[in-house]
PDB file of C-alpha atoms in Angstrom:
ATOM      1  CA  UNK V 223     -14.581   0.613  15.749  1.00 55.00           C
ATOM      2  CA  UNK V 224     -14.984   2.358  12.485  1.00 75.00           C
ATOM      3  CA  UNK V 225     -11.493   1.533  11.031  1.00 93.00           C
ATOM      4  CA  UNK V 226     -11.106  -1.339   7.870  1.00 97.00           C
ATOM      5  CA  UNK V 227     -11.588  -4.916   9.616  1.00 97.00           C
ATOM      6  CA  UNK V 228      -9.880  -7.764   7.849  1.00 98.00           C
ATOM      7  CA  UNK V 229     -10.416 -11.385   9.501  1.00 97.00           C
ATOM      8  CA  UNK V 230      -8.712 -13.765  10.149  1.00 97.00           C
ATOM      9  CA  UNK V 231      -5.829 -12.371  11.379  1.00 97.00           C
ATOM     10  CA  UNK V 232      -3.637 -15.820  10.982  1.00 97.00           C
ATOM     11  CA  UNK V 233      -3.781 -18.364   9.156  1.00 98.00           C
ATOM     12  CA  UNK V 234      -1.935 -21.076   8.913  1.00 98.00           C
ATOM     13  CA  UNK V 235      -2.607 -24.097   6.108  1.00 97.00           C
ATOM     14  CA  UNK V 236      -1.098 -26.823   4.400  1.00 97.00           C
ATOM     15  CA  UNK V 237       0.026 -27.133   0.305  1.00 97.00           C
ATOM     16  CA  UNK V 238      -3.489 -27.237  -1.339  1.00 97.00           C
ATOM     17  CA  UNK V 239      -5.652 -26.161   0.659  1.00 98.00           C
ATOM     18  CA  UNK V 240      -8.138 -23.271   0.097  1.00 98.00           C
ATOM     19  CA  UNK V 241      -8.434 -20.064   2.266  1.00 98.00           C
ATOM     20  CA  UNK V 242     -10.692 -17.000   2.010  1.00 98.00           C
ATOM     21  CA  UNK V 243     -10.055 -13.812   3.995  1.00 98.00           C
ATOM     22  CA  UNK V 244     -12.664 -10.611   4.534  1.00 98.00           C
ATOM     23  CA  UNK V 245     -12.274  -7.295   4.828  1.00 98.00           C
ATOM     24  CA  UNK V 246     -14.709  -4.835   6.244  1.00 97.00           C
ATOM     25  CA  UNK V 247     -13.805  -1.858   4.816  1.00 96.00           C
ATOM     26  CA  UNK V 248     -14.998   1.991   6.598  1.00 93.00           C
ATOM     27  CA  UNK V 249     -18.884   1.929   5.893  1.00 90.00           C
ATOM     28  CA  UNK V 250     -18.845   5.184   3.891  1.00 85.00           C
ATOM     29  CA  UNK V 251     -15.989   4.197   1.564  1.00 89.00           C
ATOM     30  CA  UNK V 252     -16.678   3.115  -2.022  1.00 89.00           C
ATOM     31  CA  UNK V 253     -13.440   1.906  -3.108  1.00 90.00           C
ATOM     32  CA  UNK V 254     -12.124  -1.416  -1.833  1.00 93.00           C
ATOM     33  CA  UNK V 255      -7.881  -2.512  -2.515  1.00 93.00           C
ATOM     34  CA  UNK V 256      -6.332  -5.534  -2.059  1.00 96.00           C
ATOM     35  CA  UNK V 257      -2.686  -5.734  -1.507  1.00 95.00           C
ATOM     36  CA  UNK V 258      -0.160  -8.569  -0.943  1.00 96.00           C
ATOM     37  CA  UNK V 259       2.821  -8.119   1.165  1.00 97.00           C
ATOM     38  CA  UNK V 260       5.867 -10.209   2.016  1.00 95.00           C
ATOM     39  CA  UNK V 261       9.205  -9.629   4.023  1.00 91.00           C
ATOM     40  CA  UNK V 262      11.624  -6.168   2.600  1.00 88.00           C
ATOM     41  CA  UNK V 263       8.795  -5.274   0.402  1.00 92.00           C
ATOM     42  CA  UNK V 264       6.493  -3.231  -0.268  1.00 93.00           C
ATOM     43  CA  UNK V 265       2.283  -3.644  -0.157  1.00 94.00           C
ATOM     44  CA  UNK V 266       1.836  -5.055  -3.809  1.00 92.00           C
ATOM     45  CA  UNK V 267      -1.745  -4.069  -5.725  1.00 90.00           C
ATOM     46  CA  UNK V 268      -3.968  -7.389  -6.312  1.00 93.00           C
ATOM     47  CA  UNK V 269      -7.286  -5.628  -7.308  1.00 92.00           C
ATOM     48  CA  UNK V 270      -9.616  -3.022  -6.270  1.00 89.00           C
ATOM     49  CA  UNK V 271     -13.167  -2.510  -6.034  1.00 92.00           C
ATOM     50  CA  UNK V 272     -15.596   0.029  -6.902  1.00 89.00           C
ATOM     51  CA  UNK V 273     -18.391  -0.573  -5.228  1.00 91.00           C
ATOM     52  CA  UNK V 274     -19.215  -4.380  -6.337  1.00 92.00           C
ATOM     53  CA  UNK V 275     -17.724  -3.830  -9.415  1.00 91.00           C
ATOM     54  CA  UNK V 276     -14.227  -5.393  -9.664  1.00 91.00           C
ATOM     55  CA  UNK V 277     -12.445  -2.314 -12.006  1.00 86.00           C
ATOM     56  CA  UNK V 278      -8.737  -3.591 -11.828  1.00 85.00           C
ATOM     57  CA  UNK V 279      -6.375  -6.594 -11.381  1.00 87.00           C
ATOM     58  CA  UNK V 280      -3.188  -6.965 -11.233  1.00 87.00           C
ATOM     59  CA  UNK V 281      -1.385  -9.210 -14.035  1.00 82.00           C
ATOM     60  CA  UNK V 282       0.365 -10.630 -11.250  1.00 75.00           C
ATOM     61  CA  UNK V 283      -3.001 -12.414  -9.903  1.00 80.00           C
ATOM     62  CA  UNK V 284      -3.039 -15.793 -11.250  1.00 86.00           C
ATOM     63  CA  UNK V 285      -5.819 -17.811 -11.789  1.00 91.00           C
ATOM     64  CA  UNK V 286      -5.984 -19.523  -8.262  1.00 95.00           C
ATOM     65  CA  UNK V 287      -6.594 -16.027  -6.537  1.00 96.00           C
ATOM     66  CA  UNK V 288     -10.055 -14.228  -6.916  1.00 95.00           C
ATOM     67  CA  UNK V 289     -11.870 -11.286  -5.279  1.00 96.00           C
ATOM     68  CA  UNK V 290     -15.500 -10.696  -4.459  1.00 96.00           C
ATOM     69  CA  UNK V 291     -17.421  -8.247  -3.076  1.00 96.00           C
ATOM     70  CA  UNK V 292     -20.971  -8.974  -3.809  1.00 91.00           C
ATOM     71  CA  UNK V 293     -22.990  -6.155  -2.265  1.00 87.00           C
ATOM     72  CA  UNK V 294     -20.850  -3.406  -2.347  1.00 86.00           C
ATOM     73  CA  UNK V 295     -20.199  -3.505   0.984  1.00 91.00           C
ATOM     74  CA  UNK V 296     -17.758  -6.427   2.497  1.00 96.00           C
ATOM     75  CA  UNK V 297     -15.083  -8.378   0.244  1.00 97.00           C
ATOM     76  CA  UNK V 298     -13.567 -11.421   0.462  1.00 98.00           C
ATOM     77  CA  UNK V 299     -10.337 -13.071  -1.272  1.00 97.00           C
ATOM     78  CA  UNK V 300     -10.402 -16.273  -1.691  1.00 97.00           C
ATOM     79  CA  UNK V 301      -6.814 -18.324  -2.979  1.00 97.00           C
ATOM     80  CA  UNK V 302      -7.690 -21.847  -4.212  1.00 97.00           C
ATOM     81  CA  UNK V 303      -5.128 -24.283  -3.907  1.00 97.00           C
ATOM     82  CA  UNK V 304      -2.212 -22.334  -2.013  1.00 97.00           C
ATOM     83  CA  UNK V 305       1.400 -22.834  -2.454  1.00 96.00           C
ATOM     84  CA  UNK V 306       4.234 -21.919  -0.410  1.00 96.00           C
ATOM     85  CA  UNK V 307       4.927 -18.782  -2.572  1.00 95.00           C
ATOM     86  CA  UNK V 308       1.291 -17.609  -1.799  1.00 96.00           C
ATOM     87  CA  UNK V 309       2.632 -17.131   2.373  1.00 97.00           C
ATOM     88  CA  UNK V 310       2.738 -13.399   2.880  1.00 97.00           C
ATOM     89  CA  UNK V 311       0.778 -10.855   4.657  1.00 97.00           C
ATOM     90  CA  UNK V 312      -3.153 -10.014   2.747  1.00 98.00           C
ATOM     91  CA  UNK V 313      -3.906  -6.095   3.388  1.00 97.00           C
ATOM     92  CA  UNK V 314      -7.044  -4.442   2.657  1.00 97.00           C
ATOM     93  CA  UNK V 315      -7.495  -0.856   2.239  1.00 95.00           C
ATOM     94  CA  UNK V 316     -10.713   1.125   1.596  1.00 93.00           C
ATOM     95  CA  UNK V 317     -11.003   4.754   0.109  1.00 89.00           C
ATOM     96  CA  UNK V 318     -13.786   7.377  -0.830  1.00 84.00           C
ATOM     97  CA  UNK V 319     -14.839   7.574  -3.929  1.00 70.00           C
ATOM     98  CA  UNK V 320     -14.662  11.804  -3.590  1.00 60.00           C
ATOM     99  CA  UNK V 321     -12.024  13.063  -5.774  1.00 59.00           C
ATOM    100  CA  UNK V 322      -9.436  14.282  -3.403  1.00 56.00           C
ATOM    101  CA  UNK V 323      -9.793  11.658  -1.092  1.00 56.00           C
ATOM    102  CA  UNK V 324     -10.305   8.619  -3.638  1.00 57.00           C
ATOM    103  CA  UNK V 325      -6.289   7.576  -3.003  1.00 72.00           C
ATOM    104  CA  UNK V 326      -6.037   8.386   0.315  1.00 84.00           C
ATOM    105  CA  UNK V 327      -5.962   4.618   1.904  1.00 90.00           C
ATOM    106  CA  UNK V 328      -6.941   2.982   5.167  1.00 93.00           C
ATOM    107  CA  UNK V 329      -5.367  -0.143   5.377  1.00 96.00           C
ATOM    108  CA  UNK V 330      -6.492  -2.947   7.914  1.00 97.00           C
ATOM    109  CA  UNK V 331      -4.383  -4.742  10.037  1.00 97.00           C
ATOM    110  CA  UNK V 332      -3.442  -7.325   7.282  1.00 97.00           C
ATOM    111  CA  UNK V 333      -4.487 -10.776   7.519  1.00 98.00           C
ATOM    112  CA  UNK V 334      -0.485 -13.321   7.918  1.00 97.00           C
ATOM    113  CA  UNK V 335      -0.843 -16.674   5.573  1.00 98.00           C
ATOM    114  CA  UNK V 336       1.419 -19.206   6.335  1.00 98.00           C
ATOM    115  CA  UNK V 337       1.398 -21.781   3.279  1.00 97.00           C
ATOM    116  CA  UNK V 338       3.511 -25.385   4.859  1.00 96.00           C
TER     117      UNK V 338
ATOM    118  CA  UNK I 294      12.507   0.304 -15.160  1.00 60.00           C
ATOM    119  CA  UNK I 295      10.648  -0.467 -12.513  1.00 68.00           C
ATOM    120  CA  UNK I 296       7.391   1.202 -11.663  1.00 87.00           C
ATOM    121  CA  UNK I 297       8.212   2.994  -8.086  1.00 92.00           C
ATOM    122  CA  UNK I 298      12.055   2.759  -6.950  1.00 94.00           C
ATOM    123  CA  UNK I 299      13.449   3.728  -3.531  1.00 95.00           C
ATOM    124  CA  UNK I 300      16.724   2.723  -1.945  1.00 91.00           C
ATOM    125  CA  UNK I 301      15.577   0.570   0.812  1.00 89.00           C
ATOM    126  CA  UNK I 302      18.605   1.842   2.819  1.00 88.00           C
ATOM    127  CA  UNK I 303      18.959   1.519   5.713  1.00 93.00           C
ATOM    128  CA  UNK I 304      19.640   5.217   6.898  1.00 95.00           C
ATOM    129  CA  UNK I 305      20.957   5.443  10.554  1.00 96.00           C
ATOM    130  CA  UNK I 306      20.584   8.539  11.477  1.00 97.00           C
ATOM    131  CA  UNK I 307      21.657   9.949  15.006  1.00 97.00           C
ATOM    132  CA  UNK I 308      18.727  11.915  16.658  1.00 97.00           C
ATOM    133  CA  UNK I 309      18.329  15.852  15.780  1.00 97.00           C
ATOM    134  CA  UNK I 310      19.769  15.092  11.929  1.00 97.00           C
ATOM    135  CA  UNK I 311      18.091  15.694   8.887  1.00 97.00           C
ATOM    136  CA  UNK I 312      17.206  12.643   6.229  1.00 97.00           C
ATOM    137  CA  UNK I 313      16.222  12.877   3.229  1.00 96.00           C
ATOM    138  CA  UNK I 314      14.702  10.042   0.578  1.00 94.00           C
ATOM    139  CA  UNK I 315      14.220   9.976  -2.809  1.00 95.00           C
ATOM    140  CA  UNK I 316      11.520   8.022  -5.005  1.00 95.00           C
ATOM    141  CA  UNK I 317      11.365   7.520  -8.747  1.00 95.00           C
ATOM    142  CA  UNK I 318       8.503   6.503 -10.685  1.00 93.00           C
ATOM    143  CA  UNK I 319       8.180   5.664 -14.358  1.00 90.00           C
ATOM    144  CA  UNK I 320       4.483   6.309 -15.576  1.00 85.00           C
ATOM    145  CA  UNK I 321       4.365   9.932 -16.466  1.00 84.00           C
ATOM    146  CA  UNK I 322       1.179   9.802 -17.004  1.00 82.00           C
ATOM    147  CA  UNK I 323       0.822   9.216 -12.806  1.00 82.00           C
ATOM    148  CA  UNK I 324      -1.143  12.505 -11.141  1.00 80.00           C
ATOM    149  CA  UNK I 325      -1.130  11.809  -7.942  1.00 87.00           C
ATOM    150  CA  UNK I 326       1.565  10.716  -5.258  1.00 91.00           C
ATOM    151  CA  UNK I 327       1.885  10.167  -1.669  1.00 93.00           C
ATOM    152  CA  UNK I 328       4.264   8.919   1.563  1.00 96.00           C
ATOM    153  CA  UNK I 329       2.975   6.282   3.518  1.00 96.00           C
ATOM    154  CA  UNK I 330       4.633   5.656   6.899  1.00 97.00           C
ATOM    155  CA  UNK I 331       4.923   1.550   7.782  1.00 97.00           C
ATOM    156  CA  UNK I 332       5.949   1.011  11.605  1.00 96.00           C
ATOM    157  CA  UNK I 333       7.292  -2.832  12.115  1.00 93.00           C
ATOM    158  CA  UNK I 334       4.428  -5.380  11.706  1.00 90.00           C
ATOM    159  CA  UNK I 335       2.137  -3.028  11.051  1.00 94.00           C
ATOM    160  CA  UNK I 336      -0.213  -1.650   8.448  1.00 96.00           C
ATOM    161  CA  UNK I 337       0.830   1.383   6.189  1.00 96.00           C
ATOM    162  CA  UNK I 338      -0.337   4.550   7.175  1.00 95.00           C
ATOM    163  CA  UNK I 339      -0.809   7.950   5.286  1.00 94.00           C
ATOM    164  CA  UNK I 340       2.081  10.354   6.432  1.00 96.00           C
ATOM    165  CA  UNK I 341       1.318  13.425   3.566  1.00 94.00           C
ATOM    166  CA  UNK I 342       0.055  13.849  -0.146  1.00 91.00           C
ATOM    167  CA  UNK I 343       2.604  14.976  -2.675  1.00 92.00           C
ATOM    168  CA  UNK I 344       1.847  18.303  -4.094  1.00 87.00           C
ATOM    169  CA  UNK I 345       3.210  19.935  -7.436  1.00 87.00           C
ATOM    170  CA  UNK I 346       4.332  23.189  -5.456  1.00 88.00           C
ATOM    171  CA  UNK I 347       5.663  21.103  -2.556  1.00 89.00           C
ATOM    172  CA  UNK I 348       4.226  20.855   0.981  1.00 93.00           C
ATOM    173  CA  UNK I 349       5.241  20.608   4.494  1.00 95.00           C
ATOM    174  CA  UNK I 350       3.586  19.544   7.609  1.00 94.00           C
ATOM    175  CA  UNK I 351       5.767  19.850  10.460  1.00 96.00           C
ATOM    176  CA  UNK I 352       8.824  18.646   9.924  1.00 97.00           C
ATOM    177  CA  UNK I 353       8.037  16.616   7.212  1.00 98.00           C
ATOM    178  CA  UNK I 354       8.798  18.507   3.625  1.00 97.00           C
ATOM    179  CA  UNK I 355       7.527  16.777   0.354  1.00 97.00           C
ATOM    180  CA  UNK I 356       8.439  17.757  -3.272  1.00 96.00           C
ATOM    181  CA  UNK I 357       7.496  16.264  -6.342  1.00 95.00           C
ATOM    182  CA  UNK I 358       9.740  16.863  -9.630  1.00 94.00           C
ATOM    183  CA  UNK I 359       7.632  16.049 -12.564  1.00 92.00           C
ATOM    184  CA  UNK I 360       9.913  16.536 -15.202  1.00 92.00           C
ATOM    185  CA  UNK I 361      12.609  13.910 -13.527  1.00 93.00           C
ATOM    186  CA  UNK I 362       9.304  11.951 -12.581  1.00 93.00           C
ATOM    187  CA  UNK I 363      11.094  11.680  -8.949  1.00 93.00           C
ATOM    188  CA  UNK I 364       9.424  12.624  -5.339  1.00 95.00           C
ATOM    189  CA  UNK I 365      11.225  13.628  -1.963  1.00 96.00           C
ATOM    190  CA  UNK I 366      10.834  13.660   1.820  1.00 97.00           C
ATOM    191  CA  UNK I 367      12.732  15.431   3.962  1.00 97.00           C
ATOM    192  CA  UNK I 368      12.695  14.908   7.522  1.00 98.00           C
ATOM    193  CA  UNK I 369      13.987  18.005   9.934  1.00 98.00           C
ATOM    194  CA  UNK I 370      15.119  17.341  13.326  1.00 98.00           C
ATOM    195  CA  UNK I 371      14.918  13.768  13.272  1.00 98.00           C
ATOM    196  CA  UNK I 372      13.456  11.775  16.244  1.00 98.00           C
ATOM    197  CA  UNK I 373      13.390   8.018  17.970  1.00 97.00           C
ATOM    198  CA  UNK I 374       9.841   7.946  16.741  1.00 97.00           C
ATOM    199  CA  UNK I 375      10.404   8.698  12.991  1.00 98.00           C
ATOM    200  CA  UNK I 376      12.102   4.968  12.932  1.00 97.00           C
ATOM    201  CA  UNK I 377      10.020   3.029   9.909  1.00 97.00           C
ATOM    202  CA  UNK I 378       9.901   2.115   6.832  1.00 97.00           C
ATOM    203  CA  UNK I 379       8.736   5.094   4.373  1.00 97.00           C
ATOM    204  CA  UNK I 380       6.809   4.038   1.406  1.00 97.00           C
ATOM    205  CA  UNK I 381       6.530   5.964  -1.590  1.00 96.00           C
ATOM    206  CA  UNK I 382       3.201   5.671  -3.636  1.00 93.00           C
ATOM    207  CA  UNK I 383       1.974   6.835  -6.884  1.00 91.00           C
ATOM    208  CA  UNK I 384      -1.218   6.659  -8.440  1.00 84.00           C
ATOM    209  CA  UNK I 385      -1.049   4.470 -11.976  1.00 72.00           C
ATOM    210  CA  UNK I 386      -2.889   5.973 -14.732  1.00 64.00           C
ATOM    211  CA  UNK I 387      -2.666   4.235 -18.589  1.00 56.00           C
ATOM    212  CA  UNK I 388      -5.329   4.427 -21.067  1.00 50.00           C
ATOM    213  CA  UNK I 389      -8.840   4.843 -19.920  1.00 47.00           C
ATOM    214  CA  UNK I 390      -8.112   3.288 -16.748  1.00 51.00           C
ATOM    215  CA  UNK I 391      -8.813   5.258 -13.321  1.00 57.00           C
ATOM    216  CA  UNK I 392      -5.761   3.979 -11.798  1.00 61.00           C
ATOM    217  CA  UNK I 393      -4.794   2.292  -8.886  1.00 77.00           C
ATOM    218  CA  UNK I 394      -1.768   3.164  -5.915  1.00 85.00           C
ATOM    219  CA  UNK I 395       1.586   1.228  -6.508  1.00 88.00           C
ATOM    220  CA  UNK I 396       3.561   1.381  -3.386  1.00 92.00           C
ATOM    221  CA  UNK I 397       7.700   1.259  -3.889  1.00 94.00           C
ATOM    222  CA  UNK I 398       9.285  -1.512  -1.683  1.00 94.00           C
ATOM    223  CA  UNK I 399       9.986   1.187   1.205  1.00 95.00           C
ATOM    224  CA  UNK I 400      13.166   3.067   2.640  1.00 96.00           C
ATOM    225  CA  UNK I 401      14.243   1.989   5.938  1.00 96.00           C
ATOM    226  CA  UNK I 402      15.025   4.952   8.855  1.00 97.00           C
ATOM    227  CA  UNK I 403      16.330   3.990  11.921  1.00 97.00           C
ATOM    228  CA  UNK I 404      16.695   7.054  14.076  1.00 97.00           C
ATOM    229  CA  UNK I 405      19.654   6.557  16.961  1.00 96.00           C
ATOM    230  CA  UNK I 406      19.325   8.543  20.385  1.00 95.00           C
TER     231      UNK I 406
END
């Protein structure tokens, strides 16, 4: 499977807790996304990578929420201390870094929090 | 204003008709656009770029007006399988910054047989 990989799938976990999710992203892509998404809306931008270097994130982001992707290769987002307003669906999307296909996204399959 | 704005309908359509959706975006400084195509409970998918001069694939017409800083789709000959959500998304470019895709919150088509 060459597509973007994101893992786990579900999650469920109570008020406080911490969770991390991955994302595999296509081998040959540079550019790493991370969206948020919740019922009626849209994907909504968290950060993106370049490589391993973290070049945006969103104002929305608080705090609690922070991205990694160490070698360039896989990322992970980890939320530290959830709340119920962090349950919503995690996508990850990977690009090239070539100019006409640098925003041209493929997203994963999303990875569902459910904060009780 | 906000960033990327679509109706988020719905539009029932019956089979066979055409649809069309708008999309407005408020950084002019944005240079490069796209429709994404979300099926229920599933991840977003690239349905075309947005040229300057307009493009087509199929029956699927895109047109960007830069001046009005809106975008269109129009769908010809509508069928069962076009039902989704259609997201608008435009690249957000401000100072120095390479930019990053903001996605509007989606129009939803449900195609009728």
């Amino acid at each position: 499977d060459t597509g973007v990989s994101q893992d786990p799938r579900h999650k469920i976990t109570k008020r406080g807790q911490n969770v991390t999710f991955r994302c595999d992203p296509i081998s040959e892509h540079n550019r790493l996304y991370w969206y948020r998404q919740t019922l009626g809306q849209g994907p909504e931008f968290l950060t993106y990578f370049q490589n391993e270097a973290q070049l945006e994130k969103s104002r929305l982001l608080s705090d609690r929420f922070s991205a990694e992707r160490p070698k360039g290769s896989f990322s992970t987002l980890e939320i530290q201390r959830t709340e119920q307003g962090d349950s919503a669906m995690y996508l990850c999307a990977s690009s090239p870094h070539w100019n006409s296909g640098a925003n041209v996204l493929t997203f994963g399959a999303g990875s569902r929090l459910t904060v009780l | 204003r906000k960033e990327v704005e679509q109706d988020p309908g719905p539009f029932n359509v019956p089979e066979g008709a055409t649809v069309a959706f708008n999309c407005t975006y408020s950084n002019s400084a944005s240079q490069s656009f796209f429709w994404y195509r979300q099926d229920c409970r599933k991840e977003p998918k690239l349905l075309m770029s947005v040229y300057s001069s307009g493009n087509e694939d199929g029956r699927f017409t895109a047109q960007l007006n830069r001046a009005s800083q809106y975008i269109s789709l129009l769908i010809r000959d509508s069928k069962l399988s076009d039902s989704a959500t259609y997201l608008c998304v435009v690249n957000w470019r401000y100072g120095g910054s390479q930019g990053n895709l903001i996605f509007g919150k989606g129009t939803k088509l449900s195609v009728k047989p």
